[in-house]
mmCIF file of C-alpha atoms in Angstrom:
data_model
loop_
_atom_site.group_PDB
_atom_site.id
_atom_site.type_symbol
_atom_site.label_atom_id
_atom_site.label_comp_id
_atom_site.label_asym_id
_atom_site.label_seq_id
_atom_site.Cartn_x
_atom_site.Cartn_y
_atom_site.Cartn_z
ATOM 1 C CA UNK A 552 -25.704 3.902 12.633
ATOM 2 C CA UNK A 553 -22.917 1.394 12.168
ATOM 3 C CA UNK A 554 -19.915 2.803 10.321
ATOM 4 C CA UNK A 555 -19.711 -0.482 8.396
ATOM 5 C CA UNK A 556 -22.761 0.603 6.416
ATOM 6 C CA UNK A 557 -20.393 2.642 4.205
ATOM 7 C CA UNK A 558 -17.810 0.295 2.717
ATOM 8 C CA UNK A 559 -14.305 1.698 2.250
ATOM 9 C CA UNK A 560 -12.634 0.367 -0.890
ATOM 10 C CA UNK A 561 -9.085 -0.517 0.081
ATOM 11 C CA UNK A 562 -5.996 -0.753 -2.126
ATOM 12 C CA UNK A 563 -5.994 -4.559 -2.313
ATOM 13 C CA UNK A 564 -9.589 -4.562 -3.606
ATOM 14 C CA UNK A 565 -8.748 -2.600 -6.764
ATOM 15 C CA UNK A 566 -7.920 -3.693 -10.294
ATOM 16 C CA UNK A 567 -4.844 -1.461 -10.550
ATOM 17 C CA UNK A 568 -4.516 -1.246 -14.350
ATOM 18 C CA UNK A 569 -8.185 -0.424 -14.749
ATOM 19 C CA UNK A 570 -8.138 2.028 -11.866
ATOM 20 C CA UNK A 571 -5.183 4.058 -13.153
ATOM 21 C CA UNK A 572 -6.371 4.179 -16.763
ATOM 22 C CA UNK A 573 -9.862 5.297 -15.767
ATOM 23 C CA UNK A 574 -8.420 7.712 -13.221
ATOM 24 C CA UNK A 575 -6.316 9.465 -15.876
ATOM 25 C CA UNK A 576 -9.250 9.727 -18.272
ATOM 26 C CA UNK A 577 -11.574 10.985 -15.564
ATOM 27 C CA UNK A 578 -8.994 13.506 -14.319
ATOM 28 C CA UNK A 579 -8.498 14.913 -17.807
ATOM 29 C CA UNK A 580 -12.177 15.468 -18.541
ATOM 30 C CA UNK A 581 -12.877 16.796 -15.063
ATOM 31 C CA UNK A 582 -9.969 19.233 -15.346
ATOM 32 C CA UNK A 583 -11.140 20.323 -18.819
ATOM 33 C CA UNK A 584 -14.629 21.000 -17.464
ATOM 34 C CA UNK A 585 -13.513 22.985 -14.418
ATOM 35 C CA UNK A 586 -10.444 24.744 -15.816
ATOM 36 C CA UNK A 587 -12.244 28.030 -16.678
ATOM 37 C CA UNK A 588 -13.122 28.384 -13.003
ATOM 38 C CA UNK A 589 -9.446 27.839 -12.132
ATOM 39 C CA UNK A 590 -8.464 30.693 -14.454
ATOM 40 C CA UNK A 591 -11.121 32.976 -12.978
ATOM 41 C CA UNK A 592 -10.184 32.033 -9.409
ATOM 42 C CA UNK A 593 -6.496 32.719 -10.046
ATOM 43 C CA UNK A 594 -7.156 36.131 -11.590
ATOM 44 C CA UNK A 595 -9.484 37.141 -8.768
ATOM 45 C CA UNK A 596 -6.956 36.022 -6.157
ATOM 46 C CA UNK A 597 -4.074 37.944 -7.701
ATOM 47 C CA UNK A 598 -5.793 41.222 -8.616
ATOM 48 C CA UNK A 599 -5.674 44.061 -6.114
ATOM 49 C CA UNK A 600 -8.536 46.366 -5.149
ATOM 50 C CA UNK A 601 -10.834 44.881 -7.803
ATOM 51 C CA UNK A 602 -8.977 46.903 -10.429
ATOM 52 C CA UNK A 603 -9.920 44.485 -13.230
ATOM 53 C CA UNK A 604 -12.811 42.267 -12.121
ATOM 54 C CA UNK A 605 -15.639 42.936 -9.672
ATOM 55 C CA UNK A 606 -16.430 39.272 -9.115
ATOM 56 C CA UNK A 607 -16.732 35.825 -10.659
ATOM 57 C CA UNK A 608 -19.454 36.652 -13.187
ATOM 58 C CA UNK A 609 -17.779 39.915 -14.157
ATOM 59 C CA UNK A 610 -14.502 38.079 -14.736
ATOM 60 C CA UNK A 611 -16.264 35.471 -16.865
ATOM 61 C CA UNK A 612 -17.897 38.142 -19.040
ATOM 62 C CA UNK A 613 -14.745 40.205 -19.491
ATOM 63 C CA UNK A 614 -12.550 37.243 -20.351
ATOM 64 C CA UNK A 615 -15.028 36.089 -22.987
ATOM 65 C CA UNK A 616 -15.443 39.608 -24.363
ATOM 66 C CA UNK A 617 -11.789 40.631 -24.557
ATOM 67 C CA UNK A 618 -9.992 37.303 -24.937
ATOM 68 C CA UNK A 619 -12.601 34.947 -26.348
ATOM 69 C CA UNK A 620 -13.307 31.385 -25.281
ATOM 70 C CA UNK A 621 -9.581 30.617 -25.483
ATOM 71 C CA UNK A 622 -8.999 33.045 -22.617
ATOM 72 C CA UNK A 623 -10.735 30.646 -20.249
ATOM 73 C CA UNK A 624 -8.249 27.896 -21.165
ATOM 74 C CA UNK A 625 -4.926 29.746 -21.055
ATOM 75 C CA UNK A 626 -2.240 27.422 -19.734
ATOM 76 C CA UNK A 627 -4.541 24.413 -19.941
ATOM 77 C CA UNK A 628 -2.150 21.993 -21.643
ATOM 78 C CA UNK A 629 0.702 22.814 -19.284
ATOM 79 C CA UNK A 630 -1.656 22.496 -16.339
ATOM 80 C CA UNK A 631 -3.004 19.178 -17.631
ATOM 81 C CA UNK A 632 0.431 17.576 -17.223
ATOM 82 C CA UNK A 633 -0.427 17.650 -13.541
ATOM 83 C CA UNK A 634 -2.770 14.693 -13.960
ATOM 84 C CA UNK A 635 0.321 12.481 -14.030
ATOM 85 C CA UNK A 636 1.071 13.610 -10.476
ATOM 86 C CA UNK A 637 -2.282 12.165 -9.520
ATOM 87 C CA UNK A 638 -0.791 8.705 -9.914
ATOM 88 C CA UNK A 639 1.925 9.517 -7.393
ATOM 89 C CA UNK A 640 -0.665 11.117 -5.138
ATOM 90 C CA UNK A 641 -3.049 8.179 -5.032
ATOM 91 C CA UNK A 642 -0.288 5.563 -4.705
ATOM 92 C CA UNK A 643 1.175 7.465 -1.749
ATOM 93 C CA UNK A 644 -2.252 7.897 -0.181
ATOM 94 C CA UNK A 645 -3.187 4.234 -0.485
ATOM 95 C CA UNK A 646 0.223 2.924 0.593
ATOM 96 C CA UNK A 647 0.272 5.147 3.683
ATOM 97 C CA UNK A 648 -3.217 3.927 4.614
ATOM 98 C CA UNK A 649 -2.051 0.337 4.166
ATOM 99 C CA UNK A 650 1.050 0.872 6.315
ATOM 100 C CA UNK A 651 -0.974 2.547 9.047
ATOM 101 C CA UNK A 652 -3.317 -0.435 9.136
ATOM 102 C CA UNK A 653 -0.657 -3.133 8.972
ATOM 103 C CA UNK A 654 2.085 -1.687 11.179
ATOM 104 C CA UNK A 655 0.376 0.892 13.394
ATOM 105 C CA UNK A 656 -2.897 -1.016 13.860
ATOM 106 C CA UNK A 657 -4.923 2.109 13.045
ATOM 107 C CA UNK A 658 -8.440 1.204 11.932
ATOM 108 C CA UNK A 659 -10.127 4.608 12.018
ATOM 109 C CA UNK A 660 -10.663 5.508 8.347
ATOM 110 C CA UNK A 661 -10.844 9.222 9.121
ATOM 111 C CA UNK A 662 -7.447 9.248 10.809
ATOM 112 C CA UNK A 663 -5.894 7.142 8.043
ATOM 113 C CA UNK A 664 -7.395 9.484 5.478
ATOM 114 C CA UNK A 665 -6.027 12.530 7.295
ATOM 115 C CA UNK A 666 -2.468 11.183 7.357
ATOM 116 C CA UNK A 667 -2.567 9.520 3.932
ATOM 117 C CA UNK A 668 -4.092 12.573 2.253
ATOM 118 C CA UNK A 669 -1.412 14.832 3.681
ATOM 119 C CA UNK A 670 1.401 12.523 2.548
ATOM 120 C CA UNK A 671 -0.142 12.132 -0.902
ATOM 121 C CA UNK A 672 -0.380 15.896 -1.349
ATOM 122 C CA UNK A 673 3.249 16.328 -0.284
ATOM 123 C CA UNK A 674 4.349 14.006 -3.099
ATOM 124 C CA UNK A 675 1.896 15.511 -5.586
ATOM 125 C CA UNK A 676 2.930 19.111 -4.941
ATOM 126 C CA UNK A 677 6.605 18.242 -5.298
ATOM 127 C CA UNK A 678 5.845 16.932 -8.788
ATOM 128 C CA UNK A 679 3.410 19.550 -10.033
ATOM 129 C CA UNK A 680 4.617 22.873 -8.602
ATOM 130 C CA UNK A 681 6.792 23.737 -11.669
ATOM 131 C CA UNK A 682 3.840 23.148 -14.012
ATOM 132 C CA UNK A 683 1.568 25.100 -11.687
ATOM 133 C CA UNK A 684 3.931 28.087 -11.733
ATOM 134 C CA UNK A 685 4.137 28.131 -15.554
ATOM 135 C CA UNK A 686 0.407 27.635 -16.115
ATOM 136 C CA UNK A 687 -0.439 30.316 -13.563
ATOM 137 C CA UNK A 688 1.659 32.880 -15.401
ATOM 138 C CA UNK A 689 -0.077 31.880 -18.621
ATOM 139 C CA UNK A 690 -3.477 32.357 -16.987
ATOM 140 C CA UNK A 691 -2.613 35.971 -16.234
ATOM 141 C CA UNK A 692 -1.703 36.964 -19.797
ATOM 142 C CA UNK A 693 -3.904 39.288 -21.798
ATOM 143 C CA UNK A 694 -6.136 40.723 -19.102
ATOM 144 C CA UNK A 695 -8.176 43.773 -20.051
ATOM 145 C CA UNK A 696 -10.574 45.968 -18.134
ATOM 146 C CA UNK A 697 -13.444 48.080 -19.409
ATOM 147 C CA UNK A 698 -11.362 51.222 -19.010
ATOM 148 C CA UNK A 699 -8.384 50.027 -20.973
ATOM 149 C CA UNK A 700 -5.696 47.453 -21.477
ATOM 150 C CA UNK A 701 -4.174 45.630 -18.538
ATOM 151 C CA UNK A 702 -2.529 42.844 -20.444
ATOM 152 C CA UNK A 703 1.173 42.715 -21.184
ATOM 153 C CA UNK A 704 1.960 44.504 -17.908
ATOM 154 C CA UNK A 705 0.005 42.161 -15.677
ATOM 155 C CA UNK A 706 3.107 40.424 -14.362
ATOM 156 C CA UNK A 707 6.795 41.187 -14.272
ATOM 157 C CA UNK A 708 7.255 38.337 -16.702
ATOM 158 C CA UNK A 709 5.800 40.568 -19.371
ATOM 159 C CA UNK A 710 8.237 43.438 -19.043
ATOM 160 C CA UNK A 711 9.438 42.535 -22.529
ATOM 161 C CA UNK A 712 7.347 42.310 -25.654
ATOM 162 C CA UNK A 713 6.730 38.590 -25.918
ATOM 163 C CA UNK A 714 3.923 39.067 -28.437
ATOM 164 C CA UNK A 715 6.330 39.503 -31.326
ATOM 165 C CA UNK A 716 8.949 36.904 -30.479
ATOM 166 C CA UNK A 717 6.899 34.259 -28.689
ATOM 167 C CA UNK A 718 3.445 34.516 -30.162
ATOM 168 C CA UNK A 719 3.414 30.790 -30.939
ATOM 169 C CA UNK A 720 5.133 29.610 -27.797
ATOM 170 C CA UNK A 721 4.165 31.602 -24.728
ATOM 171 C CA UNK A 722 4.937 28.625 -22.490
ATOM 172 C CA UNK A 723 8.473 28.456 -23.906
ATOM 173 C CA UNK A 724 8.923 32.158 -23.203
ATOM 174 C CA UNK A 725 7.764 31.807 -19.604
ATOM 175 C CA UNK A 726 9.967 28.768 -18.988
ATOM 176 C CA UNK A 727 12.965 30.563 -20.497
ATOM 177 C CA UNK A 728 12.403 33.701 -18.414
ATOM 178 C CA UNK A 729 11.868 31.718 -15.235
ATOM 179 C CA UNK A 730 15.158 29.930 -15.716
ATOM 180 C CA UNK A 731 17.000 33.087 -16.795
ATOM 181 C CA UNK A 732 15.927 35.095 -13.764
ATOM 182 C CA UNK A 733 15.922 32.511 -10.983
ATOM 183 C CA UNK A 734 17.349 29.270 -12.313
ATOM 184 C CA UNK A 735 15.699 26.029 -11.274
ATOM 185 C CA UNK A 736 14.421 27.551 -8.043
ATOM 186 C CA UNK A 737 12.149 29.781 -10.127
ATOM 187 C CA UNK A 738 10.063 26.731 -10.960
ATOM 188 C CA UNK A 739 9.511 26.109 -7.254
ATOM 189 C CA UNK A 740 8.505 29.642 -6.374
ATOM 190 C CA UNK A 741 5.794 29.326 -3.733
ATOM 191 C CA UNK A 742 6.526 25.647 -3.154
ATOM 192 C CA UNK A 743 6.277 25.886 0.616
ATOM 193 C CA UNK A 744 3.201 28.093 0.329
ATOM 194 C CA UNK A 745 1.687 25.320 -1.812
ATOM 195 C CA UNK A 746 2.523 22.762 0.856
ATOM 196 C CA UNK A 747 0.973 24.939 3.557
ATOM 197 C CA UNK A 748 -2.178 25.161 1.429
ATOM 198 C CA UNK A 749 -2.634 21.781 -0.208
ATOM 199 C CA UNK A 750 -1.184 19.341 2.327
ATOM 200 C CA UNK A 751 -3.637 20.376 5.077
ATOM 201 C CA UNK A 752 -6.375 20.733 2.452
ATOM 202 C CA UNK A 753 -5.871 17.214 1.140
ATOM 203 C CA UNK A 754 -5.570 15.773 4.636
ATOM 204 C CA UNK A 755 -8.760 17.485 5.790
ATOM 205 C CA UNK A 756 -10.719 16.415 2.706
ATOM 206 C CA UNK A 757 -9.906 12.759 3.256
ATOM 207 C CA UNK A 758 -10.994 13.173 6.864
ATOM 208 C CA UNK A 759 -14.197 15.078 6.056
ATOM 209 C CA UNK A 760 -15.222 12.708 3.249
ATOM 210 C CA UNK A 761 -15.870 9.597 5.397
ATOM 211 C CA UNK A 762 -17.161 11.821 8.197
ATOM 212 C CA UNK A 763 -19.818 13.359 5.957
ATOM 213 C CA UNK A 764 -20.527 9.998 4.312
ATOM 214 C CA UNK A 765 -21.298 8.394 7.661
ATOM 215 C CA UNK A 766 -23.331 11.403 8.788
ATOM 216 C CA UNK A 767 -25.439 11.396 5.609
ATOM 217 C CA UNK A 768 -25.924 7.639 5.826
ATOM 218 C CA UNK A 769 -27.283 8.086 9.365
ATOM 219 C CA UNK A 770 -29.810 10.670 8.163
ATOM 220 C CA UNK A 771 -30.984 9.128 4.896
ATOM 221 C CA UNK A 772 -33.094 5.975 4.458
ATOM 222 C CA UNK A 773 -31.225 2.676 4.530
ATOM 223 C CA UNK A 774 -32.056 2.044 0.866
ATOM 224 C CA UNK A 775 -30.275 5.252 -0.233
ATOM 225 C CA UNK A 776 -27.601 4.600 -2.860
ATOM 226 C CA UNK A 777 -24.073 4.657 -1.473
ATOM 227 C CA UNK A 778 -22.983 6.294 -4.713
ATOM 228 C CA UNK A 779 -25.394 9.166 -4.082
ATOM 229 C CA UNK A 780 -24.140 9.542 -0.525
ATOM 230 C CA UNK A 781 -20.539 9.693 -1.725
ATOM 231 C CA UNK A 782 -21.414 12.172 -4.492
ATOM 232 C CA UNK A 783 -22.874 14.496 -1.877
ATOM 233 C CA UNK A 784 -20.186 13.929 0.753
ATOM 234 C CA UNK A 785 -17.336 14.716 -1.668
ATOM 235 C CA UNK A 786 -18.463 18.277 -2.525
ATOM 236 C CA UNK A 787 -19.358 18.906 1.116
ATOM 237 C CA UNK A 788 -15.812 17.994 2.070
ATOM 238 C CA UNK A 789 -14.441 20.184 -0.702
ATOM 239 C CA UNK A 790 -16.478 23.198 0.413
ATOM 240 C CA UNK A 791 -15.323 22.741 3.993
ATOM 241 C CA UNK A 792 -11.688 22.538 2.910
ATOM 242 C CA UNK A 793 -11.961 25.594 0.632
ATOM 243 C CA UNK A 794 -13.458 27.638 3.446
ATOM 244 C CA UNK A 795 -10.519 26.746 5.700
ATOM 245 C CA UNK A 796 -7.635 26.964 3.201
ATOM 246 C CA UNK A 797 -8.684 29.767 0.809
ATOM 247 C CA UNK A 798 -6.654 32.483 2.630
ATOM 248 C CA UNK A 799 -3.541 30.307 2.265
ATOM 249 C CA UNK A 800 -4.393 29.669 -1.389
ATOM 250 C CA UNK A 801 -4.461 33.423 -2.066
ATOM 251 C CA UNK A 802 -1.014 33.780 -0.504
ATOM 252 C CA UNK A 803 0.262 30.876 -2.633
ATOM 253 C CA UNK A 804 -1.150 32.348 -5.849
ATOM 254 C CA UNK A 805 0.370 35.777 -5.243
ATOM 255 C CA UNK A 806 3.784 34.343 -4.373
ATOM 256 C CA UNK A 807 3.863 32.158 -7.497
ATOM 257 C CA UNK A 808 2.660 34.954 -9.782
ATOM 258 C CA UNK A 809 5.173 37.441 -8.352
ATOM 259 C CA UNK A 810 8.464 37.589 -10.235
#
C-alpha cells in the first residue's frame, strides 16, 4: 500500500478561524461526555486496597447512589478551562511539524508526529497543571462506601470543615488552601510526573495514529472511507498509549492528590 493513500492535513491547508472555533466546541462537548469516566478513573487510581470501590461499575453505582448525578461532574467547570490549553497544544504541534519539514527535511509523518506531539504536550501541561490539581481535589470530595462515610477525610485538604464555610465555593476553598500551604508551587504539584506521563503519551499517540491508519488502509478495501479509518485508528492509538502510560498516570494522580 502506498502511504499517500491516507492524506495528512497540514497546517497550511486549514482555515484557522474555523478550525479553532470548531475545535473548542468539539473539545467542550467531548469533555462533558467523558468527564464521568475521568472522575471514576481518578478515584480508582487514588484509592488504596479497594477500600471504597471494587471496580469501574461499582464506582459508578456508588457515586450515583451516595452523591447523585452531580458526583460524576465534580470539578467539571474548573477542568473545562483546560480546553483553552488545547489551542496552545495544537499550535505547538503543527508548528513543530512545519519546522521539521522545512528546516530538518523530515518527511516521515510518524516521526514528525512523535516529536510534535511531545512538544505540544509539554506546552499544554505547563498551562493546565494548576487546573488539573484543583479539579482533581474536587473529584475526590464526598466519597462514601457501603460501610460508612469516607468523604471529608478523603484528602488532607479536608482536614477542616469546609462544608460550613465553603459550601458554595469548594473550588475557592481548595485554591486558598493550596496557596496557604504551598504557595504557587502547590498548583504545580506533580508537574514533572504529568510531563513524564503525558509528553510520552501524546508523542506516542501521534506516532501510532498514522501507523494504524496506514495499516488499516492496507487491510480494508480501497473504497473504505478515510473518515472511518481515522475513527478506528484514533481509539486504537489511545488504547495503546493508555496501556503503556497508565502506571505513570497512577503515580501522577497520587502525587497531585497528596497534600
